[in-house]
Structure formats: C-alpha cells, structure tokens
Short mmCIF file of C-alpha atoms and ligand atoms in Angstrom, two decimals:
data_model
loop_
_atom_site.label_atom_id
_atom_site.label_comp_id
_atom_site.label_asym_id
_atom_site.label_seq_id
_atom_site.Cartn_x
_atom_site.Cartn_y
_atom_site.Cartn_z
CA UNK A 19 216.23 96.35 141.36
CA UNK A 20 213.04 96.49 143.39
CA UNK A 21 209.82 96.01 141.59
CA UNK A 22 208.01 98.91 140.42
CA UNK A 23 205.80 100.16 143.18
CA UNK A 24 202.70 102.05 143.02
CA UNK A 25 203.54 105.70 144.36
CA UNK A 26 202.04 105.47 147.95
CA UNK A 27 203.35 106.93 151.19
CA UNK A 28 204.79 103.52 151.94
CA UNK A 29 207.71 103.88 150.24
CA UNK A 30 211.19 106.14 149.72
CA UNK A 31 210.89 109.38 148.81
CA UNK A 32 211.50 109.97 145.31
CA UNK A 33 210.16 112.01 142.56
CA UNK A 34 207.72 109.52 141.97
CA UNK A 35 206.10 109.36 145.57
CA UNK A 36 206.61 113.21 146.08
CA UNK A 37 203.07 113.93 146.04
CA UNK A 38 202.02 110.93 148.36
CA UNK A 39 204.67 112.18 150.52
CA UNK A 40 203.04 115.57 151.01
CA UNK A 41 199.72 114.26 151.46
CA UNK A 42 201.39 111.72 154.25
CA UNK A 43 202.75 115.05 155.83
CA UNK A 44 199.29 116.53 155.80
CA UNK A 45 197.60 113.45 157.50
CA UNK A 46 200.06 113.12 160.32
CA UNK A 47 200.34 117.29 161.04
CA UNK A 48 196.37 116.95 160.83
CA UNK A 49 196.30 114.55 163.46
CA UNK A 50 198.57 116.30 165.75
CA UNK A 51 196.88 119.53 165.26
CA UNK A 52 193.51 118.12 165.97
CA UNK A 53 194.78 116.35 169.03
CA UNK A 54 196.38 119.69 169.99
CA UNK A 55 193.25 121.49 169.46
CA UNK A 56 191.16 118.88 171.34
CA UNK A 57 193.48 118.79 174.57
CA UNK A 58 191.33 119.89 177.44
CA UNK A 59 194.16 119.47 179.59
CA UNK A 60 197.77 120.02 179.33
CA UNK A 61 198.19 116.25 180.24
CA UNK A 62 195.90 113.52 181.19
CA UNK A 63 197.70 112.37 184.21
CA UNK A 64 198.50 108.92 182.49
CA UNK A 65 200.85 106.76 184.42
CA UNK A 66 203.81 105.22 183.00
CA UNK A 67 202.79 101.59 183.64
CA UNK A 68 199.88 101.16 181.63
CA UNK A 69 201.15 103.56 178.79
CA UNK A 70 204.59 101.45 178.78
CA UNK A 71 202.58 98.00 178.60
CA UNK A 72 200.52 99.42 175.30
CA UNK A 73 203.93 100.30 174.08
CA UNK A 74 205.72 96.80 174.75
CA UNK A 75 202.52 95.00 173.16
CA UNK A 76 203.21 96.56 169.90
CA UNK A 77 204.84 93.87 167.54
CA UNK A 78 207.48 95.64 165.87
CA UNK A 79 207.95 92.78 163.38
CA UNK A 80 204.55 92.99 162.42
CA UNK A 81 204.04 96.34 160.40
CA UNK A 82 200.54 97.74 159.98
CA UNK A 83 201.19 98.40 156.29
CA UNK A 84 198.96 101.60 156.40
CA UNK A 85 199.94 105.25 157.49
CA UNK A 86 196.34 105.99 158.76
CA UNK A 87 196.53 102.73 160.97
CA UNK A 88 199.94 103.89 162.31
CA UNK A 89 198.84 107.51 163.00
CA UNK A 90 196.03 105.69 164.78
CA UNK A 91 198.05 103.78 166.95
CA UNK A 92 200.13 106.49 167.46
CA UNK A 93 197.11 108.68 168.89
CA UNK A 94 196.65 105.72 171.26
CA UNK A 95 200.30 105.55 172.55
CA UNK A 96 201.24 109.19 172.83
CA UNK A 97 198.92 112.02 171.41
CA UNK A 98 196.08 111.26 173.42
CA UNK A 99 198.21 111.52 176.63
CA UNK A 100 200.76 114.10 175.47
CA UNK A 101 202.02 117.04 177.31
CA UNK A 102 200.87 120.08 175.66
CA UNK A 103 203.20 122.85 175.84
CA UNK A 104 200.70 125.41 174.52
CA UNK A 105 198.06 124.76 177.03
CA UNK A 106 197.48 127.58 179.60
CA UNK A 107 197.97 125.10 182.46
CA UNK A 108 201.41 123.90 181.00
CA UNK A 109 203.75 125.93 183.27
CA UNK A 110 206.35 123.48 184.18
CA UNK A 111 209.47 123.92 182.21
CA UNK A 112 211.66 125.96 179.44
CA UNK A 113 209.37 124.73 176.55
CA UNK A 114 207.40 126.98 174.62
CA UNK A 115 204.38 127.02 172.25
CA UNK A 116 205.90 127.17 169.03
CA UNK A 117 205.39 129.50 166.01
CA UNK A 118 203.49 128.24 163.16
CA UNK A 119 205.82 129.14 160.28
CA UNK A 120 208.48 127.22 162.37
CA UNK A 121 206.22 124.02 162.31
CA UNK A 122 205.61 124.58 158.49
CA UNK A 123 209.57 124.55 158.03
CA UNK A 124 210.06 121.60 159.95
CA UNK A 125 208.05 119.53 157.26
CA UNK A 126 210.02 121.18 154.73
CA UNK A 127 213.54 120.37 156.09
CA UNK A 128 212.59 117.09 156.51
CA UNK A 129 211.35 116.50 153.11
CA UNK A 130 214.64 117.96 151.60
CA UNK A 131 216.80 116.29 154.49
CA UNK A 132 219.82 118.48 153.76
CA UNK A 133 222.76 118.17 156.34
CA UNK A 134 224.83 121.28 157.06
CA UNK A 135 228.05 119.87 157.59
CA UNK A 136 229.35 120.60 154.04
CA UNK A 137 228.49 122.65 150.91
CA UNK A 138 227.88 119.58 148.94
CA UNK A 139 225.33 118.51 151.27
CA UNK A 140 223.44 121.67 151.73
CA UNK A 141 224.27 124.49 149.19
CA UNK A 142 221.76 127.26 150.05
CA UNK A 143 220.96 125.89 153.39
CA UNK A 144 224.40 126.68 155.01
CA UNK A 145 224.12 130.18 153.57
CA UNK A 146 220.93 130.64 155.44
CA UNK A 147 222.14 129.08 158.61
CA UNK A 148 225.29 131.41 158.37
CA UNK A 149 223.03 134.67 157.72
CA UNK A 150 221.15 133.72 161.02
CA UNK A 151 224.37 133.30 162.84
CA UNK A 152 225.38 136.70 161.51
CA UNK A 153 222.05 138.05 162.52
CA UNK A 154 221.97 137.06 166.18
CA UNK A 155 225.93 137.73 166.86
CA UNK A 156 224.90 141.18 165.48
CA UNK A 157 222.05 141.59 167.89
CA UNK A 158 224.33 140.44 170.55
CA UNK A 159 226.77 143.01 169.66
CA UNK A 160 229.80 140.61 169.09
CA UNK A 161 231.46 142.37 166.42
CA UNK A 162 233.09 141.98 162.98
CA UNK A 163 234.79 138.88 163.58
CA UNK A 164 231.83 136.75 165.23
CA UNK A 165 230.76 133.41 164.12
CA UNK A 166 229.17 130.65 165.36
CA UNK A 167 227.04 127.45 164.44
CA UNK A 168 223.58 126.06 165.29
CA UNK A 169 223.57 123.19 167.40
CA UNK A 170 221.12 120.81 169.38
CA UNK A 171 220.60 122.69 172.37
CA UNK A 172 221.97 124.63 175.21
CA UNK A 173 223.93 121.88 176.84
CA UNK A 174 226.05 121.41 173.60
CA UNK A 175 226.22 125.13 172.97
CA UNK A 176 227.65 125.55 176.46
CA UNK A 177 229.83 122.40 175.83
CA UNK A 178 231.21 123.77 172.59
CA UNK A 179 231.93 127.27 174.39
CA UNK A 180 233.83 125.52 177.31
CA UNK A 181 235.84 123.70 175.01
CA UNK A 182 236.97 126.65 173.26
CA UNK A 183 237.74 128.25 176.43
CA UNK A 184 239.69 125.48 177.50
CA UNK A 185 241.60 125.06 174.40
CA UNK A 186 242.27 128.95 174.16
CA UNK A 187 243.83 128.30 177.66
CA UNK A 188 245.81 125.51 176.68
CA UNK A 189 246.90 127.27 173.57
CA UNK A 190 248.17 130.17 175.53
CA UNK A 191 250.31 127.99 178.04
CA UNK A 192 252.02 125.66 175.54
CA UNK A 193 254.80 125.34 178.35
CA UNK A 194 252.36 123.09 180.70
CA UNK A 195 251.87 119.59 179.98
CA UNK A 196 248.31 119.05 178.79
CA UNK A 197 247.73 116.41 181.38
CA UNK A 198 248.65 118.92 184.35
CA UNK A 199 247.20 122.13 182.81
CA UNK A 200 243.65 119.97 182.46
CA UNK A 201 243.89 119.33 186.11
CA UNK A 202 244.35 122.96 187.16
CA UNK A 203 241.75 124.87 184.82
CA UNK A 204 239.04 126.22 186.62
CA UNK A 205 235.66 127.77 185.53
CA UNK A 206 233.68 129.98 187.40
CA UNK A 207 229.73 130.07 187.42
CA UNK A 208 227.08 130.91 189.70
CA UNK A 209 225.32 128.62 191.84
CA UNK A 210 221.90 129.40 190.11
CA UNK A 211 223.71 128.56 186.67
CA UNK A 212 222.25 125.31 184.36
CA UNK A 213 223.97 122.10 185.28
CA UNK A 214 225.39 121.49 181.70
CA UNK A 215 228.42 123.84 182.82
CA UNK A 216 229.23 121.06 185.36
CA UNK A 217 228.82 118.08 183.02
CA UNK A 218 230.88 120.06 180.27
CA UNK A 219 233.75 120.38 182.60
CA UNK A 220 233.54 116.44 183.23
CA UNK A 221 233.31 115.85 179.52
CA UNK A 222 236.09 118.17 178.66
CA UNK A 223 238.46 116.39 181.18
CA UNK A 224 238.63 118.99 183.70
CA UNK A 225 239.13 117.91 187.33
CA UNK A 226 236.08 117.04 189.34
CA UNK A 227 236.16 120.12 191.37
CA UNK A 228 237.10 122.33 188.26
CA UNK A 229 233.47 124.05 188.24
CA UNK A 230 233.88 126.76 190.94
CA UNK A 231 230.41 127.92 192.22
CA UNK A 232 230.12 131.50 192.88
CA UNK A 233 227.27 132.36 195.40
CA UNK A 234 224.53 134.69 194.27
CA UNK A 235 222.35 137.55 195.90
CA UNK A 236 218.92 137.57 197.04
CA UNK A 237 218.09 138.45 193.20
CA UNK A 238 219.89 135.19 192.55
CA UNK A 239 222.48 137.04 190.44
CA UNK A 240 226.15 136.04 190.53
CA UNK A 241 228.00 138.27 193.66
CA UNK A 242 230.65 139.96 191.79
CA UNK A 243 232.80 140.30 194.78
CA UNK A 244 232.64 136.60 195.33
CA UNK A 245 233.54 135.99 191.93
CA UNK A 246 236.85 138.05 192.39
CA UNK A 247 237.22 136.09 195.52
CA UNK A 248 237.25 132.89 194.23
CA UNK A 249 239.31 133.74 191.32
CA UNK A 250 242.25 134.92 193.32
CA UNK A 251 241.89 132.19 195.62
CA UNK A 252 242.03 129.64 193.00
CA UNK A 253 245.32 131.54 191.36
CA UNK A 254 246.66 131.36 195.05
CA UNK A 255 246.11 127.81 195.04
CA UNK A 256 248.06 127.15 191.73
CA UNK A 257 245.26 126.78 189.68
CA UNK A 258 244.48 128.28 186.35
CA UNK A 259 241.24 130.46 186.21
CA UNK A 260 240.14 129.84 182.59
CA UNK A 261 236.66 130.85 182.15
CA UNK A 262 233.57 132.58 183.72
CA UNK A 263 230.01 131.63 182.83
CA UNK A 264 227.47 134.22 183.36
CA UNK A 265 223.85 133.50 182.76
CA UNK A 266 221.30 135.73 181.31
CA UNK A 267 218.26 134.14 182.42
CA UNK A 268 218.69 131.58 185.05
CA UNK A 269 216.45 128.37 184.77
CA UNK A 270 214.84 128.80 188.02
CA UNK A 271 214.48 132.43 188.58
CA UNK A 272 215.17 134.24 184.98
CA UNK A 273 217.59 136.15 186.90
CA UNK A 274 220.33 137.67 184.61
CA UNK A 275 223.79 137.99 185.98
CA UNK A 276 225.46 141.38 186.38
CA UNK A 277 226.96 140.92 182.92
CA UNK A 278 229.11 144.09 182.62
CA UNK A 279 230.67 143.62 186.07
CA UNK A 280 231.44 140.14 185.15
CA UNK A 281 232.90 141.35 182.11
CA UNK A 282 235.16 143.82 183.64
CA UNK A 283 236.36 140.75 186.10
CA UNK A 284 237.01 138.59 183.06
CA UNK A 285 239.07 141.35 181.27
CA UNK A 286 241.00 142.24 184.61
CA UNK A 287 241.93 138.38 185.20
CA UNK A 288 242.17 136.90 181.46
CA UNK A 289 239.18 135.07 181.62
CA UNK A 290 237.21 133.91 178.80
CA UNK A 291 233.64 135.11 179.21
CA UNK A 292 230.47 132.94 178.15
CA UNK A 293 227.11 134.08 178.46
CA UNK A 294 224.62 131.34 178.90
CA UNK A 295 221.50 133.23 177.38
CA UNK A 296 219.73 129.84 176.63
CA UNK A 297 216.56 131.42 178.16
CA UNK A 298 217.48 135.03 177.81
CA UNK A 299 218.18 135.12 174.55
CA UNK A 300 214.47 136.20 173.65
CA UNK A 301 215.35 139.69 174.78
CA UNK A 302 217.52 140.15 171.72
CA UNK A 303 214.26 140.42 169.66
CA UNK A 304 212.47 142.70 172.22
CA UNK A 305 212.04 146.24 171.56
CA UNK A 306 211.45 147.14 175.11
CA UNK A 307 213.66 144.83 177.00
CA UNK A 308 216.65 144.51 175.00
CA UNK A 309 218.73 146.59 177.46
CA UNK A 310 218.39 143.64 179.96
CA UNK A 311 221.29 142.03 177.99
CA UNK A 312 223.60 145.15 178.36
CA UNK A 313 227.19 143.60 178.35
CA UNK A 314 226.39 140.44 176.32
CA UNK A 315 228.17 142.33 173.59
CA UNK A 316 231.58 141.52 175.67
CA UNK A 317 231.20 137.93 175.38
CA UNK A 318 233.64 135.48 173.94
CA UNK A 319 230.64 133.32 173.52
CA UNK A 320 227.05 133.13 173.71
CA UNK A 321 224.41 130.30 173.94
CA UNK A 322 221.16 131.10 172.79
CA UNK A 323 218.22 128.69 172.76
CA UNK A 324 215.81 129.60 169.88
CA UNK A 325 213.51 126.72 171.11
CA UNK A 326 213.05 128.47 174.41
CA UNK A 327 212.22 131.94 173.86
CA UNK A 328 212.09 132.43 170.09
CA UNK A 329 209.42 129.84 170.08
CA UNK A 330 210.89 127.50 167.94
CA UNK A 331 210.18 123.68 168.01
CA UNK A 332 213.02 121.21 169.40
CA UNK A 333 215.88 121.58 168.26
CA UNK A 334 217.16 124.79 167.65
CA UNK A 335 220.00 126.53 169.49
CA UNK A 336 223.43 128.20 168.69
CA UNK A 337 226.73 128.95 170.02
CA UNK A 338 228.27 132.14 169.04
CA UNK A 339 231.84 133.45 169.30
CA UNK A 340 233.49 136.60 169.11
CA UNK A 341 236.46 135.55 167.41
CA UNK A 342 235.87 133.34 164.56
CA UNK A 343 239.32 131.83 164.96
CA UNK A 344 238.52 130.11 168.08
CA UNK A 345 236.39 127.66 166.35
CA UNK A 346 239.57 126.42 164.79
CA UNK A 347 239.77 124.32 167.92
CA UNK A 348 236.73 121.85 167.04
CA UNK A 349 238.11 121.52 163.26
CA UNK A 350 239.12 118.44 162.07
CA UNK A 351 239.65 117.51 158.28
CA UNK A 352 238.93 114.45 157.04
CA UNK A 353 239.64 113.69 153.14
CA UNK A 354 236.46 112.00 152.74
CA UNK A 355 234.21 114.91 154.04
CA UNK A 356 236.02 118.31 154.41
CA UNK A 357 239.35 118.46 153.05
CA UNK A 358 241.40 121.65 153.61
CA UNK A 359 241.11 122.62 149.79
CA UNK A 360 237.47 122.75 150.16
CA UNK A 361 237.49 126.41 150.86
CA UNK A 362 239.65 127.24 148.32
CA UNK A 363 238.13 125.18 145.45
CA UNK A 364 234.55 126.24 146.31
CA UNK A 365 235.23 129.55 147.84
CA UNK A 366 233.24 128.70 150.78
CA UNK A 367 234.44 126.56 153.82
CA UNK A 368 232.38 123.71 155.40
CA UNK A 369 230.03 124.25 158.40
CA UNK A 370 231.43 120.90 160.08
CA UNK A 371 234.56 122.56 160.77
CA UNK A 372 232.97 124.65 163.33
CA UNK A 373 230.77 121.95 164.94
CA UNK A 374 230.67 119.10 167.17
CA UNK A 375 228.44 117.28 165.01
CA UNK A 376 228.90 115.88 161.71
CA UNK A 377 225.45 115.37 160.04
CA UNK A 378 223.14 117.87 161.30
CA UNK A 379 219.68 118.94 160.98
CA UNK A 380 218.69 122.63 159.15
CA UNK A 381 217.15 123.78 161.89
CA UNK A 382 217.93 127.19 160.91
CA UNK A 383 215.14 127.12 158.26
CA UNK A 384 212.52 127.07 161.19
CA UNK A 385 214.12 130.61 162.53
CA UNK A 386 214.16 131.84 159.14
CA UNK A 387 210.65 131.19 158.25
CA UNK A 388 209.58 132.73 161.60
CA UNK A 389 211.44 135.75 161.44
CA UNK A 390 210.64 136.27 157.46
CA UNK A 391 207.04 135.41 157.90
CA UNK A 392 206.24 137.19 161.73
CA UNK A 393 209.30 139.32 162.19
CA UNK A 394 211.70 139.66 164.97
CA UNK A 395 209.70 142.44 166.68
CA UNK A 396 206.81 140.12 166.96
CA UNK A 397 208.90 137.32 168.42
CA UNK A 398 210.30 140.05 171.20
CA UNK A 399 206.59 141.04 171.80
CA UNK A 400 205.45 137.49 172.40
CA UNK A 401 208.29 137.12 174.82
CA UNK A 402 207.44 140.32 176.28
CA UNK A 403 203.89 139.22 176.77
CA UNK A 404 205.15 136.26 178.76
CA UNK A 405 207.45 138.30 180.96
CA UNK A 406 204.52 140.89 181.77
CA UNK A 407 202.28 137.94 182.75
CA UNK A 408 204.79 136.42 185.10
CA UNK A 409 205.13 139.99 186.63
CA UNK A 410 201.50 140.32 187.18
CA UNK A 411 201.40 136.73 188.51
CA UNK A 412 204.08 137.72 190.85
CA UNK A 413 202.38 140.90 191.86
CA UNK A 414 199.13 138.87 192.53
CA UNK A 415 200.74 136.06 194.57
CA UNK A 416 202.32 138.62 196.76
CA UNK A 417 198.87 139.87 197.84
CA UNK A 418 197.66 136.43 198.57
CA UNK A 419 198.41 135.27 202.06
CA UNK A 420 198.56 131.59 201.06
CA UNK A 421 201.64 131.98 199.16
CA UNK A 422 204.90 133.71 199.28
CA UNK A 423 207.02 134.81 196.32
CA UNK A 424 211.02 134.21 196.12
CA UNK A 425 212.09 137.04 194.01
CA UNK A 426 210.71 139.38 191.63
CA UNK A 427 210.65 137.70 187.97
CA UNK A 428 212.75 139.47 185.60
CA UNK A 429 211.97 137.10 182.86
CA UNK A 430 209.11 134.62 182.86
CA UNK A 431 209.55 132.31 185.54
CA UNK A 432 207.69 132.98 189.16
CA UNK A 433 209.11 130.87 192.11
CA UNK A 434 206.49 130.75 194.95
CA UNK A 435 205.77 128.40 198.08
CA UNK A 436 202.49 127.48 199.85
CA UNK A 437 202.46 128.23 203.20
CA UNK A 438 199.66 127.35 205.87
CA UNK A 439 197.55 129.84 207.30
CA UNK A 440 198.90 129.41 210.93
CA UNK A 441 202.19 131.09 211.74
CA UNK A 442 203.13 128.16 213.89
CA UNK A 443 202.29 125.74 211.18
CA UNK A 444 204.97 127.47 208.92
CA UNK A 445 207.55 126.47 211.34
CA UNK A 446 207.10 122.85 210.34
CA UNK A 447 209.34 123.01 207.43
CA UNK A 448 209.23 119.53 206.30
CA UNK A 449 205.56 119.25 206.33
CA UNK A 450 205.09 122.31 204.22
CA UNK A 451 207.71 121.04 201.62
CA UNK A 452 205.78 117.94 201.77
CA UNK A 453 202.54 119.79 200.95
CA UNK A 454 204.27 121.86 197.99
CA UNK A 455 205.24 118.48 196.58
CA UNK A 456 202.22 117.00 196.88
CA UNK A 457 200.18 119.89 195.60
CA UNK A 458 202.52 119.78 192.45
CA UNK A 459 202.00 116.00 192.19
CA UNK A 460 198.30 116.23 192.49
CA UNK A 461 197.69 118.66 189.95
CA UNK A 462 199.82 116.71 187.51
CA UNK A 463 198.26 113.15 188.50
CA UNK A 464 194.84 114.82 188.06
CA UNK A 465 195.41 116.17 184.81
CA UNK A 466 194.73 119.73 185.90
CA UNK A 467 198.00 121.51 185.40
CA UNK A 468 201.89 120.89 184.90
CA UNK A 469 203.96 122.54 187.52
CA UNK A 470 207.50 122.64 188.05
CA UNK A 471 209.12 122.88 191.53
CA UNK A 472 212.75 123.37 192.74
CA UNK A 473 214.84 123.81 195.72
CA UNK A 474 215.46 127.10 197.59
CA UNK A 475 217.86 126.99 200.60
CA UNK A 476 217.06 123.41 201.11
CA UNK A 477 213.08 124.32 200.90
CA UNK A 478 210.65 122.93 198.27
CA UNK A 479 209.35 125.69 196.22
CA UNK A 480 206.89 125.76 193.40
CA UNK A 481 207.80 127.14 189.81
CA UNK A 482 205.81 128.48 186.85
CA UNK A 483 207.67 128.94 183.68
CA UNK A 484 205.54 131.06 181.51
CA UNK A 485 206.15 131.01 177.98
CA UNK A 486 202.52 131.62 176.55
CA UNK A 487 201.92 135.26 176.08
CA UNK A 488 198.32 134.30 175.11
CA UNK A 489 197.40 133.05 178.52
CA UNK A 490 195.29 135.04 180.72
CA UNK A 491 196.34 135.66 184.41
CA UNK A 492 192.95 134.50 185.55
CA UNK A 493 193.95 130.92 184.04
CA UNK A 494 197.05 130.95 186.14
CA UNK A 495 195.74 132.22 189.27
CA UNK A 496 193.28 129.18 188.94
CA UNK A 497 196.07 126.92 188.60
CA UNK A 498 197.38 128.55 192.00
CA UNK A 499 194.09 128.25 193.72
CA UNK A 500 194.10 124.48 192.88
CA UNK A 501 197.34 124.07 194.35
CA UNK A 502 196.57 125.76 197.33
CA UNK A 503 193.55 123.36 198.24
CA UNK A 504 195.68 120.47 197.43
CA UNK A 505 198.51 121.63 199.60
CA UNK A 506 196.00 122.52 202.20
CA UNK A 507 194.56 118.66 202.15
CA UNK A 508 198.02 117.42 202.20
CA UNK A 509 199.14 119.33 205.09
CA UNK A 510 196.15 118.57 207.04
CA UNK A 511 196.90 114.78 206.08
CA UNK A 512 200.16 115.13 207.23
CA UNK A 513 198.88 116.60 210.46
CA UNK A 514 196.58 113.62 210.97
CA UNK A 515 199.45 111.15 210.16
CA UNK A 516 201.63 112.75 212.95
CA UNK A 517 199.03 112.80 215.47
CA UNK A 518 197.94 109.35 214.70
CA UNK A 519 201.50 108.39 215.31
CA UNK A 520 202.52 107.24 211.83
CA UNK A 521 206.34 108.87 211.95
CA UNK A 522 208.10 109.83 208.74
CA UNK A 523 205.45 109.49 206.42
CA UNK A 524 205.12 112.02 203.59
CA UNK A 525 201.95 113.51 202.60
CA UNK A 526 202.98 113.55 199.21
CA UNK A 527 203.15 109.85 198.83
CA UNK A 528 199.39 109.72 199.43
CA UNK A 529 198.51 111.45 196.01
CA UNK A 530 196.62 108.89 193.61
C1 PLP B 23 217.72 125.05 179.18
C2 PLP B 23 218.84 125.62 179.49
C3 PLP B 23 220.15 125.11 179.04
C4 PLP B 23 220.27 123.69 178.43
O1 PLP B 23 219.56 123.76 177.04
P1 PLP B 23 219.07 122.67 176.32
O2 PLP B 23 218.56 123.10 175.08
O3 PLP B 23 217.86 122.15 177.47
O4 PLP B 23 220.15 121.63 176.11
C5 PLP B 23 221.50 125.60 179.34
N1 PLP B 23 221.44 126.75 180.24
C6 PLP B 23 220.27 127.21 180.75
C7 PLP B 23 220.36 128.66 181.48
C8 PLP B 23 218.99 126.78 180.32
O5 PLP B 23 218.07 127.36 180.91
#
C-alpha cells in the first residue's frame, strides 16, 4: 500500500483529492484563459527551432513537483506562442472559437472519465450520447430507424461511413469472392471533397483507383451529369459502383453539392449516399439557412463535425446512419467486454458495438452543455453570423481592384487572390503565385494574422475560413490590406530578382 499521502494535486484523483483536483483544474484553466485574453496576436510567429530546443531541454526524468511550476513551464513552451482560434485575425482553417459551456463540460468529463464503450463504464453518459445522436439525425431528417455514434472527427466518421457502404455492397454480392469485389468497388466523390475519402478507401482495402473524382462546376459543386457518366463508365468497365460522397460544405469553398440530384442518382444506380457535412452541419441549427441542406434527409450516412460549425472543442464529431442495422458491420462481440447477452440482460446494448473505437471519450457532454445552456438556435445564429461575415468580405473584395474572388461563398470561407496592378504583370502567373504565398507566410511570420491558402486550377489562392461571428468586417479588411502590402513587396522583389538575373528564385523564400 502507498503511504498515506497528503491530499494534494500531485496524486491520483480519489475522494480524498477531489477538492485539490477541482482547484488544480481552476488553476490550469485560469492560466489558459489569461493567456487567451492577453493574446494580442493570433500567433507570435515563433519558429519551430527555438521552441523545439526549449521542449527538448526539458528533463522528463526530473519532475518539478509542483503544478504551478508545470503551468509556468507550459506557458513558456506553448501558451505564450499558441495559435489562438478565437482571435479576429485567425482565419486559416476550420477551427472555431469554442462555446464556454463546452469548455466547462471538458473539465467535467475528464474528472469523471467515463468511457462510452459499455453501459458498465458509462451508464447515463451513453444515454446522453444516444439522445444527441437522435437529435442530430432527426434534424437531418434521417427517419425513424436512424442511429449513429460520436467519433474523433470527420476523418473517422467518413471512414466508418465508407466501411458500412463497402460491407453493405459485399453483403449484397455474396457470390463474388471478397478479394475480387474489393478491387472492383468504386466510390464517387467530387474534386472538391476532403482527402479523408481517399484515405478511407485505401484503409478499407479498395483499389488505388477506387475513388473516382467527379469534376465540379464554377461554384465548386459536383456536376451531376459528370457523376452519371462516371458511374456508367465504371459499370461498363466491369467495376462495382458502391457509394457516392456528396459534400455539404467543401473544405475550401464551403460549396454544398446538389444533394437532391445526387440522391436521385444514388437511388437510380443503387449507390450508398454518404453526405460529408463535416463543415456544413452547423446549418442544421440555423433557423434561416437550414434549407441549404435540403436533400441530406435522403442520405444513408452523414458526417457531422461539431468541432467545426457547432463551436465545440476538439474532438467532437459523429457519423449518422439512416438504417441502424448497417452498424452491425462494425460489431464484434468480446467475452470480456460486450458479450451478446448484454443487451438482453441489461435492457440496453453497448455503444462499442457501433464504433471503430473501444475506449472512447464522452465528447457528447460538451454538445449537451451547449444545447442545454445556449440552445440550438443560438448555435445556428453564431454560424449564420460567420456566414454573413464571409459574404460581406467577398462583396468587399470584389470591389477592391487588388483582389479577385474565386466564388461567392455559401458558407464561411472566402478564397481570393492578390493581383498586381498592371494587367501585363498579371500574366506572370508564377510570380503572382509566389507573391500570394509570400504574403501568407509574411503575416504568419510576423504574427500579424494566420491565413490559409489553396490551389485553384494550379494557381495559388489565399483562403479565409471565418468561424468567429464576433469579428468585425473592418478587422478582416485590415488583414487583406496587410496581405496586399506584403504581396506587392514580394512581387516587386521578384521583379528585381528577375531583372538582376537571379533565375528561379521564389519571392516567397525571402520572408524572414
Ligand atoms: C474537416 C473536414 C473533414 C475531416 O474532419 P476532421 O474532423 O478534421 O477529421 C472531412 N470532411 C470535410 C468536408 C472537412 O471539412
């Protein structure tokens, strides 16, 4: 037996240390809140090398023996140079400012440390998770037999959805040897879809060319005509069209595929319809824009990332299915965990029967806190606010001769490109590319802003992903002004390099 320790924060969480634990949570949460409140910039521009040295210098075999010292050390190693998603000038990726109730829930779920695999590790927690799955599936209109499970993220949700699609197809073709069927299955998705679809296909043992990319229209929505052609071509080639993945909110453009038309094609060609609403799911809470998801109710499976447009801390995602029996494809019964007789003896089945994970966090609690404290309408309003902001920024940039905008945003991303003033200069695509890259790197290196970029028809474009509705348009315009100034400098530097005969140099490499 361990000696009777004094109840401090440096021990296991037991009844004796529960108060010390609560105080410790307040301590670390306070340090994080103070750092967040004090962050003048979204990022300091810290470089990996010095930070890496500082982390490497820590002697992990020589503990500090004091939580406050640990917090101070982490402030130096991380918080001081953290990337702050709430900051008005963080507009890079699909990271949201988080709902306060959800953060409070994080502390609670870690304290209790429920694991949502079985009833005997979670009890009411799994009832709360199930209620939220039902609620979300109902909002999506998936019908009375719907079910689903919380996952770690959209990547995992997409993997599970495609696993179910694959196994439904294999089950429908018992006459085909499995190995042969696997090489012939085809999944159709648009060129604007998320890379996790491709990775899922690889993990599921499908052929390297199993994911058929369907081209998009000018608004970056899947072309349904092209989908039909691709499906027919694959069938003619002797392959087995299995699933179509529609994206409700593409990562780059926020474009929403023509869900109803895609559903018609899926129906006509007997394809599993998966709707990847990792980004667009927040529309389920919107009073004014829910109609943008019309057609999602016809999906066989849906991915929702609460940690994107429901303002939840990472991780919080779910995969939903229209027909709960399809989840049997991930069910394996183990005597030591979830024997078949559990459902009968306890009157409730185990959540692990529906999940790719075993031990699993109670992430659902965060959404529960949020919905119960703030309400779904408020969540929807917040997402609507971000969408309005993106529309306003796009309008503004369209009037600004320094920029060109890729598409009118449907959700909250704005993809745009800086252009030099002289028309002739604009023909120099490589130098314009380099100037846009340099501008993005410069604002990051100087800690002025964090901005993303992407490629559009081979060209480099800048991207704002706006998920903070409390930001003002003026603040976003300021970031655009900074970007334009850096891009101009880089473009001019590029001209000097060319005229001084330094061939092949990229202006982007010159950024400090
Ligand atoms: C972000 C995203 C994903 C991946 O989700 P993670 O939670 O990052 O794993 C999948 N699909 C789309 C459309 C996304 O935007």
